[in-house]
PDB file of C-alpha atoms in Angstrom:
ATOM      1  CA  MET D   8     -12.211  23.497 136.877  1.00 38.00           C
ATOM      2  CA  THR D   9     -14.841  20.693 137.078  1.00 40.00           C
ATOM      3  CA  ARG D  10     -17.984  20.936 139.437  1.00 46.00           C
ATOM      4  CA  SER D  11     -20.588  18.575 139.564  1.00 43.00           C
ATOM      5  CA  THR D  12     -23.963  20.180 138.613  1.00 45.00           C
ATOM      6  CA  SER D  13     -26.917  21.255 140.608  1.00 53.00           C
ATOM      7  CA  PRO D  14     -30.201  18.717 140.219  1.00 54.00           C
ATOM      8  CA  SER D  15     -31.762  21.942 140.800  1.00 71.00           C
ATOM      9  CA  ARG D  16     -30.173  23.871 137.408  1.00 88.00           C
ATOM     10  CA  THR D  17     -30.356  21.216 135.454  1.00 89.00           C
ATOM     11  CA  GLY D  18     -33.488  21.629 132.889  1.00 94.00           C
ATOM     12  CA  LEU D  19     -32.923  25.523 133.008  1.00 97.00           C
ATOM     13  CA  ARG D  20     -32.086  27.043 128.985  1.00 98.00           C
ATOM     14  CA  LEU D  21     -29.944  31.310 129.964  1.00 98.00           C
ATOM     15  CA  MET D  22     -29.334  33.225 126.356  1.00 99.00           C
ATOM     16  CA  ALA D  23     -26.941  35.594 126.757  1.00 98.00           C
ATOM     17  CA  VAL D  24     -27.341  37.533 122.908  1.00 98.00           C
ATOM     18  CA  HIS D  25     -24.163  39.659 121.755  1.00 98.00           C
ATOM     19  CA  ALA D  26     -23.376  42.523 118.645  1.00 98.00           C
ATOM     20  CA  HIS D  27     -20.295  40.220 118.088  1.00 97.00           C
ATOM     21  CA  PRO D  28     -17.395  37.944 119.132  1.00 97.00           C
ATOM     22  CA  ASP D  29     -16.397  39.209 122.249  1.00 97.00           C
ATOM     23  CA  ASP D  30     -18.454  41.037 123.858  1.00 97.00           C
ATOM     24  CA  GLU D  31     -19.976  37.548 125.237  1.00 98.00           C
ATOM     25  CA  SER D  32     -16.522  37.693 126.822  1.00 98.00           C
ATOM     26  CA  SER D  33     -16.524  40.775 128.425  1.00 96.00           C
ATOM     27  CA  LYS D  34     -20.420  41.744 129.510  1.00 97.00           C
ATOM     28  CA  GLY D  35     -21.448  38.864 131.567  1.00 97.00           C
ATOM     29  CA  ALA D  36     -19.228  35.683 130.910  1.00 98.00           C
ATOM     30  CA  ALA D  37     -18.086  34.950 134.260  1.00 98.00           C
ATOM     31  CA  THR D  38     -22.004  34.742 134.823  1.00 98.00           C
ATOM     32  CA  LEU D  39     -22.499  32.441 132.305  1.00 98.00           C
ATOM     33  CA  ALA D  40     -19.443  30.365 132.982  1.00 98.00           C
ATOM     34  CA  ARG D  41     -21.270  29.745 136.763  1.00 98.00           C
ATOM     35  CA  TYR D  42     -24.734  28.361 135.050  1.00 97.00           C
ATOM     36  CA  GLN D  43     -22.877  26.514 132.863  1.00 97.00           C
ATOM     37  CA  ASP D  44     -20.481  24.451 135.594  1.00 96.00           C
ATOM     38  CA  GLU D  45     -23.834  24.729 138.252  1.00 96.00           C
ATOM     39  CA  GLY D  46     -26.437  22.805 134.968  1.00 95.00           C
ATOM     40  CA  VAL D  47     -27.654  26.009 132.482  1.00 97.00           C
ATOM     41  CA  ASP D  48     -27.846  25.270 129.848  1.00 97.00           C
ATOM     42  CA  VAL D  49     -26.549  28.155 127.804  1.00 98.00           C
ATOM     43  CA  LEU D  50     -25.900  29.803 124.142  1.00 98.00           C
ATOM     44  CA  VAL D  51     -24.599  32.618 123.318  1.00 98.00           C
ATOM     45  CA  ALA D  52     -26.266  33.866 119.791  1.00 98.00           C
ATOM     46  CA  THR D  53     -23.990  36.490 118.047  1.00 98.00           C
ATOM     47  CA  MET D  54     -25.920  38.468 114.848  1.00 98.00           C
ATOM     48  CA  THR D  55     -22.769  39.024 113.637  1.00 98.00           C
ATOM     49  CA  GLY D  56     -18.831  37.934 112.600  1.00 97.00           C
ATOM     50  CA  GLY D  57     -17.046  41.177 113.429  1.00 96.00           C
ATOM     51  CA  GLU D  58     -16.150  41.349 109.342  1.00 95.00           C
ATOM     52  CA  ARG D  59     -15.739  45.306 110.642  1.00 94.00           C
ATOM     53  CA  GLY D  60     -14.164  45.104 114.015  1.00 92.00           C
ATOM     54  CA  ASP D  61     -11.157  47.346 114.880  1.00 92.00           C
ATOM     55  CA  VAL D  62      -7.998  45.348 116.091  1.00 96.00           C
ATOM     56  CA  LEU D  63      -7.090  46.733 119.691  1.00 95.00           C
ATOM     57  CA  ASN D  64      -4.407  44.336 119.797  1.00 96.00           C
ATOM     58  CA  PRO D  65      -0.203  46.580 118.981  1.00 96.00           C
ATOM     59  CA  ALA D  66       0.913  43.250 118.275  1.00 96.00           C
ATOM     60  CA  MET D  67      -1.823  42.084 116.234  1.00 97.00           C
ATOM     61  CA  ASP D  68      -1.785  45.313 114.280  1.00 97.00           C
ATOM     62  CA  ARG D  69      -0.124  44.305 111.070  1.00 97.00           C
ATOM     63  CA  PRO D  70      -1.862  43.756 106.781  1.00 97.00           C
ATOM     64  CA  GLU D  71      -2.006  40.569 107.728  1.00 97.00           C
ATOM     65  CA  VAL D  72      -4.114  40.148 110.206  1.00 97.00           C
ATOM     66  CA  TRP D  73      -6.158  42.507 108.774  1.00 97.00           C
ATOM     67  CA  ALA D  74      -6.444  41.012 105.682  1.00 96.00           C
ATOM     68  CA  ASP D  75      -7.988  38.145 107.701  1.00 97.00           C
ATOM     69  CA  LEU D  76      -9.660  39.278 110.673  1.00 97.00           C
ATOM     70  CA  PRO D  77     -13.134  37.808 109.340  1.00 96.00           C
ATOM     71  CA  ARG D  78     -11.348  34.204 109.573  1.00 97.00           C
ATOM     72  CA  LEU D  79      -9.738  34.904 113.044  1.00 97.00           C
ATOM     73  CA  ARG D  80     -12.485  36.806 114.256  1.00 97.00           C
ATOM     74  CA  ARG D  81     -14.563  33.254 114.291  1.00 98.00           C
ATOM     75  CA  LEU D  82     -11.881  30.974 115.549  1.00 98.00           C
ATOM     76  CA  GLU D  83     -11.545  33.748 118.362  1.00 98.00           C
ATOM     77  CA  MET D  84     -15.124  33.064 119.202  1.00 98.00           C
ATOM     78  CA  GLU D  85     -14.946  29.454 119.243  1.00 98.00           C
ATOM     79  CA  ARG D  86     -11.747  29.619 121.615  1.00 98.00           C
ATOM     80  CA  ALA D  87     -14.231  31.577 124.530  1.00 98.00           C
ATOM     81  CA  ARG D  88     -17.094  29.679 123.611  1.00 98.00           C
ATOM     82  CA  GLU D  89     -14.610  26.451 124.735  1.00 98.00           C
ATOM     83  CA  ILE D  90     -13.623  28.595 127.648  1.00 98.00           C
ATOM     84  CA  LEU D  91     -16.917  28.980 129.428  1.00 98.00           C
ATOM     85  CA  GLY D  92     -17.800  25.999 128.588  1.00 98.00           C
ATOM     86  CA  VAL D  93     -21.046  27.426 126.536  1.00 98.00           C
ATOM     87  CA  ARG D  94     -22.980  26.492 123.217  1.00 98.00           C
ATOM     88  CA  GLN D  95     -22.506  29.693 120.804  1.00 98.00           C
ATOM     89  CA  GLN D  96     -24.020  30.466 117.839  1.00 98.00           C
ATOM     90  CA  PHE D  97     -23.727  32.616 114.518  1.00 98.00           C
ATOM     91  CA  LEU D  98     -27.500  34.368 113.569  1.00 98.00           C
ATOM     92  CA  GLY D  99     -25.550  35.463 109.754  1.00 96.00           C
ATOM     93  CA  PHE D 100     -25.665  39.820 110.042  1.00 98.00           C
ATOM     94  CA  THR D 101     -21.959  41.199 108.795  1.00 97.00           C
ATOM     95  CA  ASP D 102     -20.797  43.812 110.697  1.00 97.00           C
ATOM     96  CA  SER D 103     -21.898  47.214 111.027  1.00 96.00           C
ATOM     97  CA  GLY D 104     -18.631  48.554 111.736  1.00 94.00           C
ATOM     98  CA  LEU D 105     -18.011  52.247 113.226  1.00 91.00           C
ATOM     99  CA  PRO D 106     -19.084  54.865 111.268  1.00 88.00           C
ATOM    100  CA  ALA D 107     -17.290  58.583 112.369  1.00 85.00           C
ATOM    101  CA  GLU D 108     -19.777  61.508 111.927  1.00 84.00           C
ATOM    102  CA  GLY D 109     -21.754  62.042 109.394  1.00 85.00           C
ATOM    103  CA  GLU D 110     -20.563  58.596 107.831  1.00 90.00           C
ATOM    104  CA  SER D 111     -22.736  56.281 106.304  1.00 93.00           C
ATOM    105  CA  LEU D 112     -23.735  52.750 107.015  1.00 95.00           C
ATOM    106  CA  PRO D 113     -22.306  49.808 104.765  1.00 94.00           C
ATOM    107  CA  GLU D 114     -25.466  48.693 102.886  1.00 93.00           C
ATOM    108  CA  ASP D 115     -25.354  45.273 103.735  1.00 93.00           C
ATOM    109  CA  CYS D 116     -24.462  46.029 107.986  1.00 97.00           C
ATOM    110  CA  PHE D 117     -26.082  44.723 110.301  1.00 98.00           C
ATOM    111  CA  ALA D 118     -27.626  47.360 111.365  1.00 97.00           C
ATOM    112  CA  VAL D 119     -29.412  48.225 108.035  1.00 97.00           C
ATOM    113  CA  GLN D 120     -31.531  45.984 108.613  1.00 98.00           C
ATOM    114  CA  PRO D 121     -35.732  45.937 108.901  1.00 98.00           C
ATOM    115  CA  LEU D 122     -36.113  44.903 112.184  1.00 98.00           C
ATOM    116  CA  GLU D 123     -38.361  41.780 111.173  1.00 98.00           C
ATOM    117  CA  THR D 124     -35.735  41.164 109.024  1.00 98.00           C
ATOM    118  CA  ALA D 125     -32.727  41.308 111.672  1.00 98.00           C
ATOM    119  CA  SER D 126     -35.257  39.336 114.818  1.00 98.00           C
ATOM    120  CA  ARG D 127     -36.142  36.534 112.335  1.00 98.00           C
ATOM    121  CA  PRO D 128     -33.539  34.654 112.899  1.00 98.00           C
ATOM    122  CA  LEU D 129     -33.257  34.971 116.341  1.00 98.00           C
ATOM    123  CA  VAL D 130     -37.302  34.086 116.766  1.00 98.00           C
ATOM    124  CA  ALA D 131     -35.891  31.325 115.336  1.00 98.00           C
ATOM    125  CA  ALA D 132     -32.479  30.336 118.120  1.00 98.00           C
ATOM    126  CA  MET D 133     -35.056  31.462 120.215  1.00 98.00           C
ATOM    127  CA  ARG D 134     -37.866  28.713 119.168  1.00 98.00           C
ATOM    128  CA  ALA D 135     -34.999  25.805 118.570  1.00 98.00           C
ATOM    129  CA  PHE D 136     -33.700  26.967 122.181  1.00 98.00           C
ATOM    130  CA  ARG D 137     -36.442  27.711 124.489  1.00 98.00           C
ATOM    131  CA  PRO D 138     -34.086  29.002 127.119  1.00 98.00           C
ATOM    132  CA  HIS D 139     -35.918  30.352 130.159  1.00 98.00           C
ATOM    133  CA  VAL D 140     -33.619  34.018 130.544  1.00 98.00           C
ATOM    134  CA  VAL D 141     -32.626  35.676 127.810  1.00 98.00           C
ATOM    135  CA  VAL D 142     -29.302  38.569 128.821  1.00 98.00           C
ATOM    136  CA  THR D 143     -29.145  41.765 126.344  1.00 98.00           C
ATOM    137  CA  TYR D 144     -28.085  45.391 125.941  1.00 97.00           C
ATOM    138  CA  ASP D 145     -30.417  47.998 126.732  1.00 96.00           C
ATOM    139  CA  GLU D 146     -31.476  50.865 124.498  1.00 94.00           C
ATOM    140  CA  ASN D 147     -28.576  52.693 123.999  1.00 91.00           C
ATOM    141  CA  GLY D 148     -26.607  49.240 123.458  1.00 80.00           C
ATOM    142  CA  GLY D 149     -24.192  50.135 126.514  1.00 79.00           C
ATOM    143  CA  TYR D 150     -22.421  52.221 124.627  1.00 80.00           C
ATOM    144  CA  PRO D 151     -24.254  53.896 121.141  1.00 85.00           C
ATOM    145  CA  HIS D 152     -23.018  51.343 118.769  1.00 93.00           C
ATOM    146  CA  PRO D 153     -25.158  50.642 115.816  1.00 96.00           C
ATOM    147  CA  ASP D 154     -24.901  47.157 115.511  1.00 97.00           C
ATOM    148  CA  HIS D 155     -25.306  47.216 119.993  1.00 97.00           C
ATOM    149  CA  ILE D 156     -28.920  49.368 119.586  1.00 97.00           C
ATOM    150  CA  LYS D 157     -29.665  47.034 116.878  1.00 97.00           C
ATOM    151  CA  THR D 158     -28.599  44.255 119.488  1.00 98.00           C
ATOM    152  CA  HIS D 159     -31.409  45.579 121.733  1.00 98.00           C
ATOM    153  CA  GLN D 160     -33.840  46.094 119.102  1.00 98.00           C
ATOM    154  CA  VAL D 161     -33.805  43.152 117.768  1.00 98.00           C
ATOM    155  CA  THR D 162     -34.194  41.238 121.038  1.00 98.00           C
ATOM    156  CA  MET D 163     -36.903  42.803 122.394  1.00 98.00           C
ATOM    157  CA  GLU D 164     -39.216  41.983 118.990  1.00 98.00           C
ATOM    158  CA  ALA D 165     -37.691  38.383 119.224  1.00 98.00           C
ATOM    159  CA  PHE D 166     -38.703  37.689 123.269  1.00 98.00           C
ATOM    160  CA  ASN D 167     -41.869  39.681 122.864  1.00 98.00           C
ATOM    161  CA  ALA D 168     -42.830  37.248 119.642  1.00 98.00           C
ATOM    162  CA  ALA D 169     -41.999  34.211 119.781  1.00 98.00           C
ATOM    163  CA  GLY D 170     -44.392  33.147 121.922  1.00 98.00           C
ATOM    164  CA  ASP D 171     -46.627  34.128 119.507  1.00 98.00           C
ATOM    165  CA  ALA D 172     -47.889  31.728 116.873  1.00 97.00           C
ATOM    166  CA  ALA D 173     -49.322  33.585 114.410  1.00 98.00           C
ATOM    167  CA  ARG D 174     -46.022  35.969 114.221  1.00 98.00           C
ATOM    168  CA  TYR D 175     -42.513  35.368 112.135  1.00 98.00           C
ATOM    169  CA  PRO D 176     -44.441  32.021 111.129  1.00 97.00           C
ATOM    170  CA  GLY D 177     -41.702  28.709 109.846  1.00 97.00           C
ATOM    171  CA  THR D 178     -39.284  29.631 112.492  1.00 98.00           C
ATOM    172  CA  GLY D 179     -40.799  26.857 115.257  1.00 98.00           C
ATOM    173  CA  GLU D 180     -42.945  26.772 117.393  1.00 98.00           C
ATOM    174  CA  PRO D 181     -43.599  28.971 119.507  1.00 98.00           C
ATOM    175  CA  TRP D 182     -41.600  29.551 123.053  1.00 98.00           C
ATOM    176  CA  GLN D 183     -42.527  32.001 125.235  1.00 98.00           C
ATOM    177  CA  PRO D 184     -38.597  33.275 127.036  1.00 98.00           C
ATOM    178  CA  LEU D 185     -39.707  34.437 131.550  1.00 98.00           C
ATOM    179  CA  LYS D 186     -37.040  36.645 132.024  1.00 98.00           C
ATOM    180  CA  LEU D 187     -35.161  39.368 129.795  1.00 98.00           C
ATOM    181  CA  TYR D 188     -32.652  40.867 131.304  1.00 98.00           C
ATOM    182  CA  TYR D 189     -30.485  44.349 130.021  1.00 98.00           C
ATOM    183  CA  THR D 190     -26.330  43.692 131.077  1.00 97.00           C
ATOM    184  CA  LEU D 191     -25.054  46.232 133.125  1.00 95.00           C
ATOM    185  CA  ALA D 192     -20.772  45.745 133.015  1.00 87.00           C
ATOM    186  CA  PHE D 193     -19.590  49.008 133.750  1.00 86.00           C
ATOM    187  CA  SER D 194     -21.346  51.308 136.210  1.00 90.00           C
ATOM    188  CA  LYS D 195     -20.051  54.079 138.229  1.00 92.00           C
ATOM    189  CA  ALA D 196     -20.095  52.100 141.211  1.00 94.00           C
ATOM    190  CA  TYR D 197     -18.047  50.145 140.510  1.00 95.00           C
ATOM    191  CA  PHE D 198     -15.003  52.405 138.712  1.00 95.00           C
ATOM    192  CA  LYS D 199     -15.498  53.611 142.011  1.00 95.00           C
ATOM    193  CA  ALA D 200     -15.396  50.142 143.777  1.00 97.00           C
ATOM    194  CA  ILE D 201     -11.862  49.629 141.289  1.00 97.00           C
ATOM    195  CA  TYR D 202     -10.624  52.638 141.880  1.00 96.00           C
ATOM    196  CA  GLU D 203     -10.363  53.080 145.892  1.00 97.00           C
ATOM    197  CA  ALA D 204      -9.850  49.375 146.137  1.00 98.00           C
ATOM    198  CA  MET D 205      -6.530  50.145 143.672  1.00 97.00           C
ATOM    199  CA  THR D 206      -5.872  53.495 145.245  1.00 97.00           C
ATOM    200  CA  ALA D 207      -6.108  51.248 149.080  1.00 97.00           C
ATOM    201  CA  ALA D 208      -2.783  48.662 147.889  1.00 97.00           C
ATOM    202  CA  GLY D 209      -1.151  51.593 146.740  1.00 97.00           C
ATOM    203  CA  LEU D 210      -2.011  51.167 143.008  1.00 96.00           C
ATOM    204  CA  ASP D 211      -2.000  53.428 140.221  1.00 95.00           C
ATOM    205  CA  SER D 212      -5.904  53.838 138.941  1.00 95.00           C
ATOM    206  CA  PRO D 213      -6.693  54.787 135.786  1.00 94.00           C
ATOM    207  CA  HIS D 214      -9.896  54.018 137.041  1.00 93.00           C
ATOM    208  CA  GLY D 215     -10.571  57.440 137.972  1.00 91.00           C
ATOM    209  CA  GLU D 216     -10.416  59.274 135.263  1.00 92.00           C
ATOM    210  CA  VAL D 217     -12.957  56.790 134.325  1.00 92.00           C
ATOM    211  CA  LEU D 218     -14.905  58.447 137.040  1.00 93.00           C
ATOM    212  CA  LYS D 219     -14.310  62.441 136.136  1.00 92.00           C
ATOM    213  CA  GLU D 220     -15.662  61.222 132.381  1.00 90.00           C
ATOM    214  CA  LEU D 221     -18.705  59.556 133.805  1.00 89.00           C
ATOM    215  CA  GLU D 222     -18.746  62.995 136.871  1.00 89.00           C
ATOM    216  CA  GLY D 223     -22.834  64.561 135.557  1.00 83.00           C
ATOM    217  CA  VAL D 224     -23.551  61.654 133.656  1.00 84.00           C
ATOM    218  CA  GLU D 225     -27.250  60.303 134.760  1.00 84.00           C
ATOM    219  CA  GLU D 226     -27.264  56.310 135.056  1.00 88.00           C
ATOM    220  CA  LYS D 227     -31.195  55.516 133.288  1.00 91.00           C
ATOM    221  CA  TRP D 228     -30.954  51.443 134.946  1.00 94.00           C
ATOM    222  CA  GLY D 229     -30.537  50.526 139.152  1.00 94.00           C
ATOM    223  CA  ILE D 230     -29.404  47.623 140.009  1.00 96.00           C
ATOM    224  CA  THR D 231     -31.680  44.774 139.991  1.00 98.00           C
ATOM    225  CA  SER D 232     -30.073  41.350 140.325  1.00 98.00           C
ATOM    226  CA  ARG D 233     -26.283  40.850 141.119  1.00 98.00           C
ATOM    227  CA  VAL D 234     -24.876  37.295 140.349  1.00 98.00           C
ATOM    228  CA  GLU D 235     -22.142  36.424 142.771  1.00 98.00           C
ATOM    229  CA  CYS D 236     -19.104  34.980 140.535  1.00 98.00           C
ATOM    230  CA  ALA D 237     -15.942  36.003 141.182  1.00 98.00           C
ATOM    231  CA  GLU D 238     -14.914  32.499 141.791  1.00 98.00           C
ATOM    232  CA  TRP D 239     -15.279  32.075 137.683  1.00 98.00           C
ATOM    233  CA  PHE D 240     -13.937  36.315 137.331  1.00 98.00           C
ATOM    234  CA  PRO D 241      -9.730  34.249 136.503  1.00 98.00           C
ATOM    235  CA  THR D 242     -12.469  32.191 133.407  1.00 98.00           C
ATOM    236  CA  ARG D 243     -13.885  35.543 132.288  1.00 98.00           C
ATOM    237  CA  LEU D 244     -10.258  36.612 131.724  1.00 98.00           C
ATOM    238  CA  ARG D 245      -8.433  33.747 129.049  1.00 98.00           C
ATOM    239  CA  ALA D 246     -12.035  33.991 127.758  1.00 98.00           C
ATOM    240  CA  LEU D 247     -11.351  37.674 126.730  1.00 98.00           C
ATOM    241  CA  LEU D 248      -8.088  37.524 125.818  1.00 98.00           C
ATOM    242  CA  ALA D 249      -8.634  34.539 124.076  1.00 98.00           C
ATOM    243  CA  HIS D 250      -9.915  37.484 121.826  1.00 98.00           C
ATOM    244  CA  VAL D 251      -6.734  38.490 120.539  1.00 98.00           C
ATOM    245  CA  THR D 252      -7.140  41.203 118.315  1.00 97.00           C
ATOM    246  CA  GLN D 253      -9.977  42.712 119.971  1.00 96.00           C
ATOM    247  CA  VAL D 254      -7.835  43.044 123.611  1.00 96.00           C
ATOM    248  CA  ASN D 255      -4.248  44.483 124.328  1.00 95.00           C
ATOM    249  CA  PRO D 256      -3.377  42.480 127.159  1.00 94.00           C
ATOM    250  CA  ASN D 257      -1.332  45.503 129.073  1.00 93.00           C
ATOM    251  CA  GLY D 258      -3.574  47.595 128.300  1.00 92.00           C
ATOM    252  CA  PRO D 259      -5.421  50.356 131.531  1.00 91.00           C
ATOM    253  CA  GLU D 260      -9.278  48.271 131.327  1.00 89.00           C
ATOM    254  CA  ARG D 261      -6.647  45.104 132.641  1.00 92.00           C
ATOM    255  CA  SER D 262      -4.752  47.121 135.500  1.00 95.00           C
ATOM    256  CA  CYS D 263      -6.782  45.840 138.635  1.00 96.00           C
ATOM    257  CA  PRO D 264      -5.807  42.831 139.440  1.00 97.00           C
ATOM    258  CA  LEU D 265      -7.773  39.938 139.872  1.00 97.00           C
ATOM    259  CA  GLU D 266      -7.521  38.996 143.588  1.00 98.00           C
ATOM    260  CA  ILE D 267      -8.594  43.352 144.041  1.00 98.00           C
ATOM    261  CA  GLU D 268     -11.200  42.711 141.839  1.00 97.00           C
ATOM    262  CA  GLN D 269     -12.867  39.851 143.418  1.00 98.00           C
ATOM    263  CA  GLN D 270     -12.144  41.445 146.161  1.00 98.00           C
ATOM    264  CA  ALA D 271     -14.085  45.017 145.584  1.00 98.00           C
ATOM    265  CA  TRP D 272     -16.607  43.512 143.054  1.00 98.00           C
ATOM    266  CA  PRO D 273     -17.288  39.987 143.461  1.00 98.00           C
ATOM    267  CA  THR D 274     -20.781  40.196 141.090  1.00 98.00           C
ATOM    268  CA  GLU D 275     -22.053  40.581 137.686  1.00 98.00           C
ATOM    269  CA  ASP D 276     -25.121  43.137 137.568  1.00 98.00           C
ATOM    270  CA  TYR D 277     -28.600  43.456 135.143  1.00 98.00           C
ATOM    271  CA  HIS D 278     -31.153  44.619 135.090  1.00 98.00           C
ATOM    272  CA  LEU D 279     -34.510  42.891 134.827  1.00 98.00           C
ATOM    273  CA  ALA D 280     -36.718  44.706 132.442  1.00 98.00           C
ATOM    274  CA  ARG D 281     -38.790  42.600 131.537  1.00 98.00           C
ATOM    275  CA  SER D 282     -40.650  39.229 133.332  1.00 98.00           C
ATOM    276  CA  HIS D 283     -43.626  36.715 132.891  1.00 97.00           C
ATOM    277  CA  VAL D 284     -42.565  34.688 137.340  1.00 97.00           C
ATOM    278  CA  THR D 285     -43.184  36.258 139.891  1.00 95.00           C
ATOM    279  CA  THR D 286     -39.069  37.267 141.949  1.00 96.00           C
ATOM    280  CA  GLU D 287     -38.571  39.914 144.397  1.00 96.00           C
ATOM    281  CA  LEU D 288     -36.222  41.917 144.328  1.00 97.00           C
ATOM    282  CA  PRO D 289     -33.138  42.809 144.326  1.00 97.00           C
ATOM    283  CA  GLU D 290     -32.608  39.351 142.997  1.00 98.00           C
ATOM    284  CA  ASP D 291     -29.262  37.054 143.094  1.00 97.00           C
ATOM    285  CA  ASP D 292     -30.204  34.518 140.867  1.00 97.00           C
ATOM    286  CA  LEU D 293     -31.351  35.241 137.462  1.00 98.00           C
ATOM    287  CA  PHE D 294     -33.280  32.392 137.462  1.00 97.00           C
ATOM    288  CA  ALA D 295     -35.155  33.894 141.103  1.00 96.00           C
ATOM    289  CA  GLY D 296     -39.128  32.736 140.206  1.00 95.00           C
ATOM    290  CA  VAL D 297     -38.498  30.548 137.074  1.00 95.00           C
ATOM    291  CA  THR D 298     -38.970  26.393 136.883  1.00 85.00           C
ATOM    292  CA  PRO D 299     -37.294  24.113 134.399  1.00 77.00           C
ATOM    293  CA  GLU D 300     -41.089  23.444 134.103  1.00 72.00           C
ATOM    294  CA  ALA D 301     -42.503  27.215 134.365  1.00 64.00           C
TER     295      ALA D 301
END
């Protein structure tokens, strides 16, 4: 779907920093698609190639797929990027995998890199792209995958360092992003709203079991910013399904009909973690308080 570019968005730039291919499509993809359609320049920075990911789609769980997984994941990322209409850049690190309790991380992986080594490519990407807004995970990584946690750490480091000419010499002219957000893709309130909407429609909802698992779990970061983007949920779903090795199209996560989700929870949600501009909370726009000249 093609929309006219909004002059008010021209010149604005957003960078979303993710750990693996597919994370950009499962966490905030409708936001990226909406802003891109409105004229924002959007870049997805992907820290690793997802080489050690699992094959989560039963239809793709075949020896030849596992043998070719690094190449396939890059092809999937390119397809998702096309669907979202955004730019995308791999920052060159190797997926850490998800080791079992007591297992060591691979020696070559992203999660074990020194902070300055892991942050340097992202500082260079920020200085080259010059984003006004940066989106990433909280300190728990959204969920405790070592690459997600490391992605939070390097994004905070890069956000704080990119504007300081004395830091990371040789990575370009300094640029200070103005706002940094944590993506809050799956809150208890979200699961409750989807469960109640599906139940009211006479549908069985697996989200009731999720709510039971979340009982007593304290959510550290509250929602400060909600982006209305239900119109872009079909685009988000298409981008997610482009990651065919990573997504089971018949999995319980996709049991909620799109039109029910659009009505029950029409936003994607964020926590404003850092800001160098004045804004009033709650927000309905990640660029609140930002102008292209800022």
